[in-house]
């Protein structure tokens, strides 16, 4: 059996490679996507009152909280209790929608703005998280960052997903998004966190683009 020191020694190059990949992707992506980021910012401001970008407290690596950046897709100061109730219903195995592609998503959420619906359809609301990646709070690939109150439903072994940084995309975004029950999502997250490799990350990045274009499970 490998010693703790040997395991750490093997992990360091892999961690360095993951961070190098994050920087190598996030920096040019921010530069190339700057016109789109600005266009989305303007569209949100023209569509509804409130800031275009907001910070939401999320859970990061080792369960350290951080401010996650997102383009606003809801009405300004929307009632958070709507999402809390949706999470409760999902964990009670109650579908939130009759849409077969997104049974565990609120497809008729009245809080979503007109521009917000389009942003969610193509996951454009997640683009500001490239800055979280650059800051080292997130990775390009990893489990989606949980909202603190979601942890109330986690079993002990679900917390293993937090041994890695949360990501913009990941195994669940490629395989199912809103079609997956929360237990299945967390199983996939833990599977990734325990077994990820740089090759896995590269494959998931490549598979993200067709998944986003298909838009199944995105609402």
GROMACS .gro file of C-alpha atoms in nm:
model
  219
    1UNK     CA    1   0.000   0.000   0.000
    2UNK     CA    2   0.130   0.346  -0.084
    3UNK     CA    3   0.222   0.568   0.207
    4UNK     CA    4   0.039   0.899   0.259
    5UNK     CA    5   0.355   1.082   0.151
    6UNK     CA    6   0.382   0.876  -0.168
    7UNK     CA    7   0.017   0.936  -0.251
    8UNK     CA    8   0.061   1.309  -0.199
    9UNK     CA    9   0.372   1.307  -0.416
   10UNK     CA   10   0.184   1.139  -0.698
   11UNK     CA   11  -0.106   1.386  -0.665
   12UNK     CA   12   0.104   1.703  -0.686
   13UNK     CA   13   0.191   1.679  -1.060
   14UNK     CA   14  -0.172   1.592  -1.139
   15UNK     CA   15  -0.298   1.893  -0.940
   16UNK     CA   16  -0.044   2.117  -1.110
   17UNK     CA   17  -0.157   1.989  -1.449
   18UNK     CA   18  -0.522   2.056  -1.366
   19UNK     CA   19  -0.444   2.411  -1.256
   20UNK     CA   20  -0.235   2.470  -1.568
   21UNK     CA   21  -0.523   2.345  -1.783
   22UNK     CA   22  -0.766   2.575  -1.601
   23UNK     CA   23  -0.549   2.881  -1.661
   24UNK     CA   24  -0.471   2.780  -2.020
   25UNK     CA   25  -0.844   2.763  -2.098
   26UNK     CA   26  -0.989   3.042  -1.882
   27UNK     CA   27  -0.752   3.321  -1.987
   28UNK     CA   28  -0.798   3.292  -2.366
   29UNK     CA   29  -1.170   3.213  -2.318
   30UNK     CA   30  -1.224   3.539  -2.128
   31UNK     CA   31  -1.040   3.731  -2.400
   32UNK     CA   32  -1.219   3.564  -2.692
   33UNK     CA   33  -1.561   3.576  -2.526
   34UNK     CA   34  -1.528   3.937  -2.409
   35UNK     CA   35  -1.768   4.071  -2.678
   36UNK     CA   36  -2.027   3.804  -2.586
   37UNK     CA   37  -1.987   3.877  -2.215
   38UNK     CA   38  -2.043   4.246  -2.282
   39UNK     CA   39  -2.340   4.175  -2.509
   40UNK     CA   40  -2.505   3.955  -2.247
   41UNK     CA   41  -2.439   4.218  -1.980
   42UNK     CA   42  -2.613   4.484  -2.191
   43UNK     CA   43  -2.906   4.254  -2.279
   44UNK     CA   44  -2.972   4.175  -1.912
   45UNK     CA   45  -2.959   4.541  -1.809
   46UNK     CA   46  -3.201   4.639  -2.086
   47UNK     CA   47  -3.439   4.350  -2.013
   48UNK     CA   48  -3.503   4.398  -1.641
   49UNK     CA   49  -3.396   4.612  -1.344
   50UNK     CA   50  -3.103   4.499  -1.134
   51UNK     CA   51  -2.737   4.405  -1.177
   52UNK     CA   52  -2.633   4.190  -1.473
   53UNK     CA   53  -2.389   3.983  -1.269
   54UNK     CA   54  -2.452   3.865  -0.916
   55UNK     CA   55  -2.253   3.679  -0.653
   56UNK     CA   56  -2.403   3.375  -0.486
   57UNK     CA   57  -2.251   3.197  -0.188
   58UNK     CA   58  -2.152   2.845  -0.290
   59UNK     CA   59  -1.955   2.557  -0.138
   60UNK     CA   60  -1.606   2.499  -0.275
   61UNK     CA   61  -1.321   2.259  -0.222
   62UNK     CA   62  -1.294   2.121   0.134
   63UNK     CA   63  -1.638   2.280   0.190
   64UNK     CA   64  -1.493   2.631   0.197
   65UNK     CA   65  -1.759   2.887   0.093
   66UNK     CA   66  -1.685   3.130  -0.189
   67UNK     CA   67  -1.870   3.385  -0.403
   68UNK     CA   68  -1.973   3.228  -0.733
   69UNK     CA   69  -2.030   3.466  -1.025
   70UNK     CA   70  -2.331   3.424  -1.254
   71UNK     CA   71  -2.524   3.627  -1.505
   72UNK     CA   72  -2.861   3.711  -1.349
   73UNK     CA   73  -3.145   3.509  -1.503
   74UNK     CA   74  -3.410   3.583  -1.238
   75UNK     CA   75  -3.593   3.899  -1.147
   76UNK     CA   76  -3.388   4.116  -0.914
   77UNK     CA   77  -3.426   4.008  -0.549
   78UNK     CA   78  -3.627   3.701  -0.649
   79UNK     CA   79  -3.763   3.492  -0.362
   80UNK     CA   80  -3.498   3.231  -0.272
   81UNK     CA   81  -3.756   3.018  -0.093
   82UNK     CA   82  -3.891   2.904  -0.431
   83UNK     CA   83  -3.562   2.723  -0.498
   84UNK     CA   84  -3.541   2.592  -0.142
   85UNK     CA   85  -3.884   2.435  -0.181
   86UNK     CA   86  -3.786   2.290  -0.520
   87UNK     CA   87  -3.482   2.124  -0.361
   88UNK     CA   88  -3.701   1.977  -0.087
   89UNK     CA   89  -3.943   1.837  -0.345
   90UNK     CA   90  -3.666   1.687  -0.558
   91UNK     CA   91  -3.520   1.506  -0.256
   92UNK     CA   92  -3.870   1.378  -0.182
   93UNK     CA   93  -3.870   1.227  -0.535
   94UNK     CA   94  -4.132   1.473  -0.657
   95UNK     CA   95  -4.081   1.578  -1.021
   96UNK     CA   96  -4.083   1.953  -1.074
   97UNK     CA   97  -4.195   1.937  -1.435
   98UNK     CA   98  -4.368   1.711  -1.687
   99UNK     CA   99  -4.086   1.783  -1.934
  100UNK     CA  100  -3.914   1.444  -1.992
  101UNK     CA  101  -3.584   1.624  -2.058
  102UNK     CA  102  -3.594   1.822  -1.733
  103UNK     CA  103  -3.818   1.657  -1.471
  104UNK     CA  104  -3.602   1.794  -1.189
  105UNK     CA  105  -3.593   2.153  -1.313
  106UNK     CA  106  -3.845   2.433  -1.260
  107UNK     CA  107  -3.942   2.477  -1.624
  108UNK     CA  108  -4.223   2.724  -1.553
  109UNK     CA  109  -4.047   2.938  -1.292
  110UNK     CA  110  -4.214   3.284  -1.316
  111UNK     CA  111  -3.904   3.445  -1.167
  112UNK     CA  112  -3.700   3.380  -1.484
  113UNK     CA  113  -3.664   3.682  -1.714
  114UNK     CA  114  -3.700   3.675  -2.091
  115UNK     CA  115  -3.324   3.703  -2.145
  116UNK     CA  116  -3.271   3.461  -1.858
  117UNK     CA  117  -3.456   3.184  -2.041
  118UNK     CA  118  -3.222   3.215  -2.338
  119UNK     CA  119  -2.913   3.227  -2.118
  120UNK     CA  120  -3.019   2.914  -1.933
  121UNK     CA  121  -3.101   2.731  -2.255
  122UNK     CA  122  -2.737   2.755  -2.367
  123UNK     CA  123  -2.576   2.777  -2.019
  124UNK     CA  124  -2.448   3.127  -2.095
  125UNK     CA  125  -2.535   3.235  -1.741
  126UNK     CA  126  -2.236   3.030  -1.620
  127UNK     CA  127  -1.975   3.219  -1.827
  128UNK     CA  128  -1.874   3.463  -1.548
  129UNK     CA  129  -1.746   3.159  -1.359
  130UNK     CA  130  -1.442   3.172  -1.584
  131UNK     CA  131  -1.327   3.443  -1.343
  132UNK     CA  132  -1.381   3.204  -1.051
  133UNK     CA  133  -1.158   2.957  -1.235
  134UNK     CA  134  -0.892   3.221  -1.290
  135UNK     CA  135  -0.906   3.311  -0.920
  136UNK     CA  136  -0.851   2.946  -0.828
  137UNK     CA  137  -1.191   2.898  -0.661
  138UNK     CA  138  -1.327   2.671  -0.933
  139UNK     CA  139  -1.199   2.445  -1.208
  140UNK     CA  140  -1.316   2.410  -1.567
  141UNK     CA  141  -1.424   2.053  -1.483
  142UNK     CA  142  -1.568   1.937  -1.152
  143UNK     CA  143  -1.892   1.890  -0.959
  144UNK     CA  144  -2.125   2.188  -0.977
  145UNK     CA  145  -2.085   2.409  -0.667
  146UNK     CA  146  -2.361   2.342  -0.416
  147UNK     CA  147  -2.567   2.610  -0.243
  148UNK     CA  148  -2.511   2.583   0.136
  149UNK     CA  149  -2.867   2.473   0.215
  150UNK     CA  150  -2.839   2.183  -0.031
  151UNK     CA  151  -2.587   2.018   0.202
  152UNK     CA  152  -2.869   1.956   0.449
  153UNK     CA  153  -2.975   1.663   0.229
  154UNK     CA  154  -2.628   1.511   0.179
  155UNK     CA  155  -2.533   1.176   0.325
  156UNK     CA  156  -2.186   1.148   0.479
  157UNK     CA  157  -2.026   0.993   0.170
  158UNK     CA  158  -2.171   1.264  -0.057
  159UNK     CA  159  -1.925   1.511   0.096
  160UNK     CA  160  -1.641   1.333  -0.084
  161UNK     CA  161  -1.733   1.542  -0.388
  162UNK     CA  162  -1.571   1.835  -0.208
  163UNK     CA  163  -1.218   1.693  -0.223
  164UNK     CA  164  -1.192   1.864  -0.562
  165UNK     CA  165  -1.275   2.215  -0.674
  166UNK     CA  166  -1.625   2.266  -0.816
  167UNK     CA  167  -1.640   2.308  -1.191
  168UNK     CA  168  -1.820   2.493  -1.468
  169UNK     CA  169  -1.888   2.164  -1.643
  170UNK     CA  170  -1.864   1.804  -1.537
  171UNK     CA  171  -1.982   1.449  -1.573
  172UNK     CA  172  -2.342   1.531  -1.478
  173UNK     CA  173  -2.368   1.820  -1.726
  174UNK     CA  174  -2.255   1.586  -2.003
  175UNK     CA  175  -2.465   1.284  -1.904
  176UNK     CA  176  -2.794   1.423  -1.792
  177UNK     CA  177  -2.828   1.768  -1.630
  178UNK     CA  178  -3.191   1.818  -1.521
  179UNK     CA  179  -3.289   1.461  -1.609
  180UNK     CA  180  -3.098   1.310  -1.315
  181UNK     CA  181  -3.224   1.255  -0.962
  182UNK     CA  182  -3.008   1.424  -0.697
  183UNK     CA  183  -2.883   1.091  -0.560
  184UNK     CA  184  -2.758   0.990  -0.906
  185UNK     CA  185  -2.597   1.331  -0.956
  186UNK     CA  186  -2.409   1.303  -0.627
  187UNK     CA  187  -2.297   0.949  -0.705
  188UNK     CA  188  -2.148   1.076  -1.032
  189UNK     CA  189  -1.985   1.368  -0.853
  190UNK     CA  190  -1.818   1.139  -0.601
  191UNK     CA  191  -1.711   0.902  -0.878
  192UNK     CA  192  -1.543   1.192  -1.057
  193UNK     CA  193  -1.383   1.336  -0.742
  194UNK     CA  194  -1.228   1.001  -0.651
  195UNK     CA  195  -1.105   0.903  -0.997
  196UNK     CA  196  -1.047   1.212  -1.212
  197UNK     CA  197  -0.754   1.242  -1.449
  198UNK     CA  198  -0.647   1.513  -1.691
  199UNK     CA  199  -0.755   1.286  -1.975
  200UNK     CA  200  -1.100   1.260  -1.817
  201UNK     CA  201  -1.117   1.640  -1.793
  202UNK     CA  202  -1.023   1.682  -2.158
  203UNK     CA  203  -1.290   1.434  -2.267
  204UNK     CA  204  -1.558   1.604  -2.055
  205UNK     CA  205  -1.462   1.946  -2.195
  206UNK     CA  206  -1.496   1.810  -2.551
  207UNK     CA  207  -1.832   1.649  -2.471
  208UNK     CA  208  -1.967   1.967  -2.310
  209UNK     CA  209  -2.010   2.154  -2.639
  210UNK     CA  210  -2.253   1.907  -2.804
  211UNK     CA  211  -2.435   1.869  -2.469
  212UNK     CA  212  -2.489   2.246  -2.449
  213UNK     CA  213  -2.604   2.267  -2.810
  214UNK     CA  214  -2.855   1.986  -2.754
  215UNK     CA  215  -2.981   2.171  -2.448
  216UNK     CA  216  -3.149   1.865  -2.294
  217UNK     CA  217  -3.214   1.918  -1.925
  218UNK     CA  218  -3.119   2.288  -1.935
  219UNK     CA  219  -3.388   2.522  -1.804
   0.00000   0.00000   0.00000
